[in-house]
């Protein structure tokens, strides 16, 4: 697939309070069809970065460019169009639990609908069929009419993915999509994201807790520490020393560093095979 | 070092629970005292009051027992019951719609962005909630004549006040996550209200609305006495004409109607879950 520049963040900063920067001059770029993971301990600023990108949070300074257009200065209706182009999935799935899986997936179309049709949930036959196909794609066609609260965690997350895909996005933001899942469901969700990137050319930016998963699935890894970017590179370029530095002095230090020590340098091979 | 660590160890402290017991005892003492003062002040004799209960009950039963005579009035009573239920349901429905609008727009999660508007809605809801239905009926009687519309309006206004306050709380407590998720799809404000906020709150909203329908059938009876409409009005009429047996029938029909409505709304409530 032809890779070209899709997205660019430059000197992005965010302060919630005057005395502390949750995000400190972060810059990076993303190409089409790329899976980028952002690692860092909890509180490093991963969620803040992702939520600034689609302006759920207003950044304090810096620039965000999507397809060459500045995002930080979009007006209300331009912002809506931009968000329609950028899907998001969440750690807590954020589905409407009263509604069925397919109704949740249909919500992905709201950005394309007028006020009345969207508010009343009037979708075309074509849209309904497409929603069903997307559920089939994530392996949930038999649960299409089941209420979302009666699905397992992994299934809920795949409904969330189908909802985001239904937006026909060019990019997807994933905020710790597997943090609440068991290892098997985590693997399934990550594979799903990898496949979306490879077959549809959608760019995914994924916040992750686990370094191991980041190495296994990403094209590029960004390390955040106290709101600053301290690493950017291929999975094969991530050394044990860097991991130690990213997690140093945080409560995740022991788990992440010891996990990587056990795996040792074998991850270099896993990283290389991804290209 | 060790002794310092030991001294901050939390220890059992009996003064906390003792203080709590004392508060309860003091509260009971105050209530008894207030009761004693009040009954002295109003010449209320509790011994006499209690001893007259059996007599009062037997008087009620003999005089208010519906007779064959009173059954002749049954069609009229049923018609008035029907129109009272209708007034209660219609006023509650209309008030609910308006209260949902206020609840949504004033909510901290999905409300309008202007803090001033949100505060204003909260103030309006609080003011309305604190005006009792009887006060509404009396105020409205000044500007409107006695009649069904006045009764309906009193029910509507008091229901709106109560529900608006409750719905503001309900829409404050819906989870932010799904609302945010729809925002990220590019959905517009009204999409989010109808596709996220209301589905997230609907079980609670319906539960309150059904509860208000039930209470409003009872309130409608009372308000009807003042505004001269519905079942309250004919009860008043029979009562003042010493036709206690027919008045008793009115009470009986009202009780049955309230129970039936309650059964129906329980069923609706269960099917909503
Ligand atoms: N809404 C907020 N208000 C104030 N501080 C916040 C808010 N959200 C996050 N923070 C702070 O910003 C920093 C980064 O948080 P976050 O982006 O959630 O990190 P991560 O997702 O990596 O765990 C933390 O110190 C956190 O306490
Ligand atoms: Mg986070």
Coordinates of C-alpha atoms and ligand atoms in Angstrom, one line a residue:
Chain A
X1 CA 0.0 0.0 0.0
X2 CA 1.2 3.5 -0.9
X3 CA 2.0 5.3 2.3
X4 CA 1.7 9.0 2.4
X5 CA 1.5 11.6 5.2
X6 CA -1.9 11.8 6.8
X7 CA -1.5 13.4 10.1
X8 CA 1.0 15.7 11.8
X9 CA 1.2 16.9 15.4
X10 CA 3.6 19.7 16.2
X11 CA 4.7 21.0 19.6
X12 CA 1.4 20.0 21.2
X13 CA 1.0 21.0 24.8
X14 CA -1.8 20.8 27.3
X15 CA -2.0 22.1 30.9
X16 CA -5.0 21.3 33.0
X17 CA -3.6 23.4 35.8
X18 CA -1.2 26.3 35.7
X19 CA 1.7 24.6 37.4
X20 CA 1.9 21.3 35.5
X21 CA 2.0 20.2 31.8
X22 CA 0.1 17.0 31.1
X23 CA 1.4 17.2 27.6
X24 CA 4.7 19.0 26.8
X25 CA 5.6 19.9 23.2
X26 CA 4.9 16.5 21.6
X27 CA 5.5 16.2 17.9
X28 CA 5.1 13.2 15.6
X29 CA 3.7 12.3 12.2
X30 CA 1.5 9.4 11.0
X31 CA 1.2 7.9 7.5
X32 CA -1.8 6.3 5.9
X33 CA -2.1 2.6 6.8
X34 CA 0.1 2.8 9.9
X35 CA -0.4 1.4 13.3
X36 CA 1.3 3.6 15.9
X37 CA 1.2 2.7 19.6
X38 CA 1.8 5.2 22.4
X39 CA 3.3 3.6 25.5
X40 CA 3.9 5.1 28.9
X41 CA 2.9 4.6 32.6
X42 CA -0.5 5.7 33.8
X43 CA -0.5 9.5 34.1
X44 CA 2.1 9.9 31.3
X45 CA -0.4 11.8 29.2
X46 CA -1.5 9.2 26.7
X47 CA -5.2 9.9 27.0
X48 CA -4.6 13.6 27.0
X49 CA -2.7 13.3 23.7
X50 CA -5.4 11.2 22.0
X51 CA -8.3 13.4 23.3
X52 CA -6.5 16.6 22.1
X53 CA -6.2 15.0 18.6
X54 CA -10.0 14.9 18.1
X55 CA -10.5 18.0 20.4
X56 CA -12.5 16.3 23.1
X57 CA -10.0 18.4 25.0
X58 CA -8.8 21.7 23.7
X59 CA -5.0 21.7 23.5
X60 CA -3.2 24.7 25.2
X61 CA -0.8 25.2 22.3
X62 CA 0.7 23.6 19.2
X63 CA -0.6 22.4 15.9
X64 CA -2.5 19.4 14.6
X65 CA -2.8 18.9 10.9
X66 CA -5.0 16.3 9.3
X67 CA -4.7 15.9 5.5
X68 CA -2.8 19.2 5.5
X69 CA -5.6 21.1 7.3
X70 CA -5.2 22.7 10.7
X71 CA -7.5 21.1 13.2
X72 CA -7.1 23.5 16.1
X73 CA -8.8 26.3 14.2
X74 CA -11.8 24.4 12.8
X75 CA -15.2 25.8 13.5
X76 CA -18.1 23.9 14.9
X77 CA -19.4 22.3 11.7
X78 CA -15.9 21.6 10.3
X79 CA -15.0 19.9 13.6
X80 CA -18.0 17.6 13.2
X81 CA -16.8 16.6 9.7
X82 CA -13.3 16.1 11.0
X83 CA -14.6 13.9 13.8
X84 CA -16.6 11.8 11.4
X85 CA -13.3 11.2 9.6
X86 CA -11.6 10.1 12.9
X87 CA -13.1 7.1 14.8
X88 CA -12.5 6.5 18.4
X89 CA -12.6 3.4 20.6
X90 CA -12.4 3.4 24.4
X91 CA -11.2 1.3 27.3
X92 CA -14.8 1.3 28.7
X93 CA -16.3 0.6 25.3
X94 CA -18.8 3.4 25.8
X95 CA -21.8 1.7 24.2
X96 CA -25.4 2.5 24.8
X97 CA -26.2 -0.7 26.8
X98 CA -29.9 -0.6 26.4
X99 CA -29.6 -0.8 22.6
X100 CA -28.7 -3.8 20.5
X101 CA -25.3 -4.3 18.9
X102 CA -26.5 -3.3 15.5
X103 CA -28.1 -0.1 16.8
X104 CA -24.8 0.8 18.4
X105 CA -23.0 0.2 15.1
X106 CA -25.5 2.4 13.3
X107 CA -24.5 5.3 15.6
X108 CA -21.3 5.5 13.5
X109 CA -23.5 7.0 10.7
X110 CA -24.7 9.9 12.7
X111 CA -22.1 12.3 11.4
X112 CA -23.5 11.8 7.9
X113 CA -27.2 12.4 8.9
X114 CA -29.4 15.5 9.2
X115 CA -30.8 16.5 12.5
X116 CA -34.2 14.8 12.2
X117 CA -33.1 11.5 10.7
X118 CA -30.3 11.2 13.1
X119 CA -32.3 12.1 16.2
X120 CA -35.1 9.6 15.3
X121 CA -32.6 7.0 14.3
X122 CA -33.9 6.7 10.7
X123 CA -31.4 4.7 8.7
X124 CA -31.6 3.6 5.1
X125 CA -31.8 -0.1 4.2
X126 CA -28.3 0.2 2.8
X127 CA -26.9 1.6 6.0
X128 CA -28.6 -1.2 8.0
X129 CA -27.1 -3.9 5.7
X130 CA -23.7 -2.3 6.0
X131 CA -23.9 -2.2 9.8
X132 CA -24.7 -5.9 9.7
X133 CA -21.8 -6.6 7.4
X134 CA -19.4 -4.7 9.7
X135 CA -20.6 -6.8 12.6
X136 CA -20.0 -9.9 10.5
X137 CA -16.5 -8.6 9.8
X138 CA -15.7 -8.4 13.5
X139 CA -17.2 -11.9 14.0
X140 CA -20.4 -10.8 15.7
X141 CA -23.2 -11.3 13.1
X142 CA -25.0 -13.8 15.4
X143 CA -25.2 -11.2 18.1
X144 CA -26.4 -8.3 16.0
X145 CA -29.8 -8.1 17.7
X146 CA -28.5 -8.8 21.2
X147 CA -28.5 -6.0 23.8
X148 CA -25.1 -4.6 24.2
X149 CA -25.1 -5.2 28.0
X150 CA -25.4 -8.9 27.4
X151 CA -22.2 -9.2 25.4
X152 CA -18.8 -10.1 26.9
X153 CA -16.0 -7.5 27.2
X154 CA -14.2 -8.6 24.1
X155 CA -17.5 -8.6 22.1
X156 CA -18.4 -5.1 23.4
X157 CA -15.0 -3.8 22.2
X158 CA -15.6 -5.3 18.8
X159 CA -19.0 -3.6 18.6
X160 CA -17.1 -0.4 19.4
X161 CA -14.7 -1.1 16.5
X162 CA -17.6 -1.8 14.1
X163 CA -19.2 1.5 15.2
X164 CA -16.0 3.4 14.5
X165 CA -15.5 1.6 11.1
X166 CA -19.1 2.6 10.2
X167 CA -17.9 6.2 10.1
X168 CA -15.6 5.3 7.1
X169 CA -12.8 6.9 9.0
X170 CA -9.3 7.7 7.6
X171 CA -7.9 7.3 11.1
X172 CA -8.9 5.6 14.4
X173 CA -7.9 6.6 17.9
X174 CA -7.9 3.8 20.4
X175 CA -7.5 4.7 24.1
X176 CA -6.3 1.6 25.9
X177 CA -8.7 -0.7 24.0
X178 CA -7.5 -3.9 25.7
X179 CA -6.9 -2.7 29.2
X180 CA -10.1 -4.2 30.6
X181 CA -9.8 -7.5 28.6
X182 CA -8.4 -10.9 29.3
X183 CA -5.3 -12.0 27.3
X184 CA -7.3 -14.0 24.7
X185 CA -9.8 -11.2 23.9
X186 CA -6.9 -8.7 24.0
X187 CA -5.1 -10.7 21.3
X188 CA -8.3 -10.9 19.2
X189 CA -8.9 -7.1 19.4
X190 CA -5.3 -6.2 18.5
X191 CA -5.4 -8.6 15.6
X192 CA -8.6 -7.0 14.4
X193 CA -6.9 -3.5 14.6
X194 CA -3.9 -4.8 12.7
X195 CA -6.1 -6.2 10.0
X196 CA -8.1 -3.0 9.7
X197 CA -4.8 -1.1 9.2
X198 CA -3.5 -3.6 6.6
X199 CA -6.6 -4.2 4.5
X200 CA -8.4 -0.8 4.7
X201 CA -5.4 1.5 5.0
X202 CA -6.9 3.2 8.0
X203 CA -4.3 4.7 10.4
X204 CA -4.6 3.6 14.0
X205 CA -3.1 5.4 17.0
X206 CA -3.3 3.1 20.0
X207 CA -2.6 3.9 23.6
X208 CA -1.2 0.8 25.3
X209 CA -0.1 -0.1 28.8
X210 CA 1.7 -3.3 27.8
X211 CA 5.1 -2.9 26.0
X212 CA 5.0 -6.5 24.8
X213 CA 1.7 -5.9 22.9
X214 CA 3.1 -2.7 21.4
X215 CA 6.2 -4.5 20.1
X216 CA 4.1 -7.3 18.6
X217 CA 1.6 -5.2 16.7
X218 CA 2.9 -1.8 15.8
X219 CA 4.7 -0.1 12.9
X220 CA 5.9 2.6 15.1
X221 CA 6.1 3.2 18.9
X222 CA 6.1 6.5 20.7
X223 CA 7.1 6.6 24.4
X224 CA 5.7 9.2 26.7
X225 CA 7.0 10.1 30.1
X226 CA 5.6 13.0 32.2
X227 CA 3.9 14.4 29.1
X228 CA 7.1 14.5 27.0
X229 CA 8.0 12.3 24.1
X230 CA 11.0 10.3 25.1
X231 CA 11.1 7.7 22.3
X232 CA 9.9 7.4 18.7
X233 CA 11.0 4.5 16.5
X234 CA 10.4 1.0 15.2
X235 CA 9.6 -1.8 17.6
X236 CA 13.1 -3.2 16.9
X237 CA 14.7 0.0 18.0
X238 CA 13.1 -0.1 21.5
X239 CA 15.8 -1.2 23.9
X240 CA 15.5 -2.4 27.5
X241 CA 17.2 0.7 28.6
X242 CA 14.6 2.9 26.9
X243 CA 11.8 0.9 28.5
X244 CA 13.5 1.3 31.8
X245 CA 13.6 5.1 31.3
X246 CA 10.0 5.4 30.1
X247 CA 8.7 3.6 33.2
X248 CA 11.4 4.7 35.7
X249 CA 10.0 5.8 39.1
X250 CA 6.4 5.0 38.2
X251 CA 4.1 2.3 39.6
X252 CA 4.2 0.4 36.4
X253 CA 8.0 0.1 36.4
X254 CA 8.3 -3.3 38.1
X255 CA 5.8 -5.1 35.8
X256 CA 6.8 -3.7 32.5
X257 CA 10.6 -3.8 33.0
X258 CA 10.5 -7.4 34.4
X259 CA 8.2 -8.5 31.6
X260 CA 10.7 -7.2 29.0
X261 CA 13.6 -8.6 30.9
X262 CA 12.1 -12.1 30.7
X263 CA 11.5 -11.8 26.9
X264 CA 15.0 -10.4 26.5
X265 CA 16.2 -9.3 23.1
X266 CA 14.1 -11.9 21.2
X267 CA 11.6 -9.1 20.5
X268 CA 14.0 -7.8 17.9
X269 CA 13.1 -10.7 15.6
X270 CA 9.3 -10.2 16.3
X271 CA 9.6 -6.6 15.4
X272 CA 11.6 -7.2 12.2
X273 CA 9.0 -9.8 10.9
X274 CA 6.3 -7.1 10.9
X275 CA 7.7 -5.2 7.9
Chain B
X1 CA 11.1 4.9 64.7
X2 CA 9.0 1.9 65.7
X3 CA 7.4 3.6 68.6
X4 CA 6.4 6.6 66.4
X5 CA 4.9 4.2 63.9
X6 CA 2.9 2.5 66.6
X7 CA 1.5 5.7 68.0
X8 CA -0.3 6.6 64.7
X9 CA -1.9 3.2 64.6
X10 CA -5.7 3.8 64.6
X11 CA -7.3 2.7 67.8
X12 CA -10.8 1.8 68.8
X13 CA -12.5 4.9 70.1
X14 CA -15.8 4.5 71.9
X15 CA -16.7 8.2 71.9
X16 CA -17.8 8.1 68.3
X17 CA -20.6 5.6 68.8
X18 CA -21.6 7.0 72.2
X19 CA -22.0 10.4 70.6
X20 CA -24.3 8.9 68.0
X21 CA -26.5 7.2 70.6
X22 CA -26.8 10.4 72.5
X23 CA -27.9 12.2 69.4
X24 CA -30.7 9.7 68.8
X25 CA -31.9 9.9 72.5
X26 CA -31.9 13.7 72.3
X27 CA -33.9 13.6 69.1
X28 CA -36.6 11.3 70.6
X29 CA -36.8 13.5 73.7
X30 CA -37.3 16.6 71.6
X31 CA -40.1 14.9 69.5
X32 CA -41.9 13.8 72.7
X33 CA -41.6 17.2 74.2
X34 CA -42.9 19.0 71.1
X35 CA -45.8 16.6 70.9
X36 CA -46.7 17.3 74.5
X37 CA -46.5 21.1 74.0
X38 CA -48.6 20.9 70.8
X39 CA -51.4 18.9 72.3
X40 CA -51.6 21.2 75.4
X41 CA -51.7 24.2 73.1
X42 CA -54.5 22.8 71.0
X43 CA -56.5 21.1 73.8
X44 CA -55.9 17.8 72.1
X45 CA -56.6 14.9 74.4
X46 CA -54.9 11.8 73.1
X47 CA -56.7 9.4 75.5
X48 CA -60.1 10.7 74.2
X49 CA -58.8 10.7 70.6
X50 CA -57.7 7.1 70.7
X51 CA -60.8 5.9 72.6
X52 CA -63.1 7.4 70.0
X53 CA -61.4 5.6 67.0
X54 CA -63.7 2.5 67.2
X55 CA -66.8 4.7 67.4
X56 CA -65.6 6.8 64.4
X57 CA -64.8 3.7 62.4
X58 CA -68.2 2.1 63.0
X59 CA -69.9 5.4 62.1
X60 CA -67.9 5.6 58.9
X61 CA -68.8 2.0 57.9
X62 CA -72.5 2.3 58.6
X63 CA -73.0 5.6 56.9
X64 CA -70.6 5.4 54.0
X65 CA -71.5 1.8 53.1
X66 CA -72.8 2.0 49.4
X67 CA -76.4 1.0 49.2
X68 CA -78.6 -0.2 46.3
X69 CA -79.8 3.3 45.9
X70 CA -76.4 4.7 45.4
X71 CA -75.7 2.2 42.6
X72 CA -78.1 4.2 40.4
X73 CA -75.4 6.9 40.4
X74 CA -72.7 4.4 39.2
X75 CA -72.7 5.5 35.5
X76 CA -72.1 9.1 36.5
X77 CA -69.4 8.1 39.0
X78 CA -67.6 5.9 36.4
X79 CA -67.8 8.7 33.8
X80 CA -66.2 11.1 36.3
X81 CA -63.6 8.6 37.3
X82 CA -62.7 8.1 33.7
X83 CA -62.4 11.8 33.0
X84 CA -60.3 12.3 36.2
X85 CA -57.9 9.5 35.1
X86 CA -57.7 11.1 31.7
X87 CA -56.9 14.5 33.2
X88 CA -54.2 12.9 35.4
X89 CA -52.6 11.0 32.5
X90 CA -52.8 13.9 30.0
X91 CA -51.4 16.5 32.5
X92 CA -48.6 14.1 33.5
X93 CA -47.7 13.3 29.9
X94 CA -47.5 17.0 28.9
X95 CA -45.6 17.9 32.0
X96 CA -43.1 15.1 31.4
X97 CA -42.3 16.3 27.9
X98 CA -41.6 19.8 29.2
X99 CA -39.6 18.4 32.2
X100 CA -37.5 16.2 29.9
X101 CA -36.6 19.3 27.8
X102 CA -35.6 21.2 31.0
X103 CA -33.8 18.2 32.4
X104 CA -31.7 17.8 29.2
X105 CA -30.9 21.4 28.6
X106 CA -30.0 22.1 32.2
X107 CA -27.9 18.9 32.7
X108 CA -24.3 19.2 33.4
X109 CA -23.5 16.3 31.1
X110 CA -25.6 17.0 28.0
X111 CA -26.9 20.5 28.8
X112 CA -26.5 23.7 26.8
X113 CA -23.0 25.1 27.0
X114 CA -24.1 28.4 28.7
X115 CA -23.8 28.1 32.5
X116 CA -26.2 31.0 32.9
X117 CA -29.0 29.2 31.0
X118 CA -28.4 26.0 33.0
X119 CA -28.5 27.9 36.3
X120 CA -31.7 29.7 35.2
X121 CA -33.4 26.3 34.4
X122 CA -32.4 25.0 37.7
X123 CA -33.8 27.9 39.5
X124 CA -37.1 27.7 37.6
X125 CA -37.4 24.0 38.4
X126 CA -36.8 24.6 42.1
X127 CA -39.3 27.4 42.3
X128 CA -42.0 25.3 40.6
X129 CA -41.3 22.3 42.8
X130 CA -41.8 24.3 45.9
X131 CA -45.3 25.4 45.0
X132 CA -47.8 22.8 46.3
X133 CA -50.6 21.6 44.1
X134 CA -53.3 23.1 46.3
X135 CA -51.6 26.5 46.0
X136 CA -51.6 26.2 42.3
X137 CA -55.4 25.3 42.3
X138 CA -56.2 28.3 44.5
X139 CA -54.0 30.7 42.4
X140 CA -55.5 29.5 39.2
X141 CA -59.1 29.8 40.5
X142 CA -58.5 33.5 40.8
X143 CA -57.8 33.9 37.1
X144 CA -59.8 31.0 35.6
X145 CA -63.3 29.9 36.4
X146 CA -64.0 26.6 38.2
X147 CA -63.8 23.8 35.7
X148 CA -61.8 20.9 34.2
X149 CA -59.2 23.1 32.5
X150 CA -58.3 24.8 35.8
X151 CA -57.8 21.4 37.5
X152 CA -55.8 20.2 34.5
X153 CA -53.5 23.2 34.7
X154 CA -52.9 22.9 38.4
X155 CA -51.9 19.2 37.9
X156 CA -49.7 20.1 35.0
X157 CA -47.8 22.9 36.7
X158 CA -47.2 21.0 39.9
X159 CA -46.2 17.8 38.1
X160 CA -43.8 19.8 35.8
X161 CA -42.1 21.3 38.9
X162 CA -41.5 17.9 40.5
X163 CA -40.4 16.1 37.4
X164 CA -38.1 18.9 36.2
X165 CA -36.1 18.8 39.4
X166 CA -36.0 15.0 39.3
X167 CA -35.0 14.9 35.6
X168 CA -32.2 17.4 36.1
X169 CA -30.7 15.0 38.6
X170 CA -31.3 12.1 36.3
X171 CA -29.6 13.7 33.3
X172 CA -26.7 14.9 35.6
X173 CA -26.0 11.3 36.5
X174 CA -26.0 9.6 33.0
X175 CA -22.5 8.3 32.2
X176 CA -20.3 10.6 30.2
X177 CA -18.6 7.9 28.2
X178 CA -21.4 7.0 25.7
X179 CA -22.2 10.7 25.3
X180 CA -18.6 11.3 24.4
X181 CA -18.4 8.4 22.1
X182 CA -21.3 9.8 20.0
X183 CA -19.5 13.1 20.0
X184 CA -16.5 11.5 18.4
X185 CA -18.6 10.0 15.6
X186 CA -19.4 13.6 14.5
X187 CA -23.0 13.4 15.8
X188 CA -24.7 16.8 16.3
X189 CA -26.2 18.0 19.6
X190 CA -29.7 16.7 19.0
X191 CA -28.4 13.4 17.8
X192 CA -26.6 13.0 21.1
X193 CA -29.7 14.0 23.1
X194 CA -32.0 11.5 21.4
X195 CA -29.6 8.7 20.6
X196 CA -27.5 8.7 23.9
X197 CA -28.9 10.8 26.7
X198 CA -32.5 9.7 26.5
X199 CA -31.8 6.0 26.0
X200 CA -29.4 6.2 28.9
X201 CA -32.0 7.7 31.2
X202 CA -35.2 6.2 29.9
X203 CA -35.7 3.5 32.5
X204 CA -35.5 6.1 35.3
X205 CA -37.6 8.6 33.4
X206 CA -40.4 6.2 32.8
X207 CA -40.3 5.0 36.4
X208 CA -40.8 8.6 37.7
X209 CA -43.5 9.4 35.1
X210 CA -45.5 6.3 36.0
X211 CA -45.1 7.2 39.7
X212 CA -46.4 10.7 38.9
X213 CA -49.4 9.3 37.0
X214 CA -50.3 7.2 40.1
X215 CA -50.0 10.1 42.5
X216 CA -51.8 12.5 40.1
X217 CA -54.9 10.3 40.1
X218 CA -55.1 10.8 43.9
X219 CA -54.2 14.5 43.6
X220 CA -56.7 15.0 40.9
X221 CA -59.4 13.9 43.3
X222 CA -58.4 16.4 45.8
X223 CA -57.9 19.2 43.3
X224 CA -61.3 18.5 41.8
X225 CA -62.9 19.4 45.0
X226 CA -61.4 22.9 44.7
X227 CA -61.8 23.4 41.0
X228 CA -65.2 21.7 40.7
X229 CA -64.2 19.0 38.3
X230 CA -64.1 15.2 38.1
X231 CA -64.5 12.7 40.8
X232 CA -63.5 15.1 43.6
X233 CA -66.3 17.4 42.6
X234 CA -69.0 14.8 42.7
X235 CA -67.7 13.4 46.0
X236 CA -68.0 16.9 47.4
X237 CA -71.5 17.2 46.0
X238 CA -72.9 14.0 47.4
X239 CA -71.1 14.6 50.7
X240 CA -72.6 18.1 51.2
X241 CA -76.1 16.7 50.4
X242 CA -75.7 14.1 53.1
X243 CA -75.7 11.3 50.6
X244 CA -72.9 9.5 52.4
X245 CA -73.7 6.1 50.8
X246 CA -73.1 7.5 47.3
X247 CA -70.0 9.4 48.5
X248 CA -68.8 6.0 49.9
X249 CA -69.3 4.5 46.5
X250 CA -67.2 7.3 45.0
X251 CA -64.4 6.5 47.4
X252 CA -64.7 2.7 46.6
X253 CA -64.5 3.3 42.9
X254 CA -61.5 5.7 43.3
X255 CA -59.6 3.1 45.4
X256 CA -60.3 0.4 42.8
X257 CA -59.2 2.8 40.0
X258 CA -55.9 3.6 41.8
X259 CA -55.1 0.0 42.4
X260 CA -55.8 -0.9 38.8
X261 CA -53.6 1.9 37.6
X262 CA -50.9 0.8 40.0
X263 CA -51.0 -2.8 38.7
X264 CA -50.8 -1.6 35.1
X265 CA -47.9 0.7 35.7
X266 CA -46.0 -2.0 37.6
X267 CA -46.4 -4.2 34.6
X268 CA -45.1 -1.5 32.3
X269 CA -42.2 -0.8 34.6
X270 CA -41.2 -4.4 34.7
X271 CA -41.3 -4.8 30.9
X272 CA -39.1 -1.7 30.6
X273 CA -36.1 -3.1 32.4
Ligands
LIG1 N1 -9.6 16.4 33.4 C1 -8.4 16.6 34.0 N2 -8.2 17.6 34.9 C2 -7.0 17.8 35.5 N3 -5.9 16.9 35.3 C3 -6.1 15.9 34.5 C4 -7.3 15.7 33.8 N4 -7.1 14.6 33.0 C5 -5.9 14.1 33.2 N5 -5.2 14.9 34.1 C6 -3.8 14.8 34.5 O1 -3.0 14.8 33.4 C7 -2.0 13.9 33.4 C8 -2.0 12.9 32.3 O2 -3.2 12.1 32.4 P1 -3.7 11.1 31.2 O3 -3.6 11.8 29.9 O4 -5.0 10.6 31.6 O5 -2.6 10.0 31.3 P2 -2.6 8.5 30.8 O6 -3.8 8.3 29.8 O7 -1.3 8.3 30.2 O8 -2.8 7.6 32.0 C9 -2.1 13.2 34.8 O9 -1.2 13.8 35.7 C10 -3.6 13.4 35.2 O10 -3.7 13.5 36.5
LIG2 MG1 -5.5 7.0 30.0

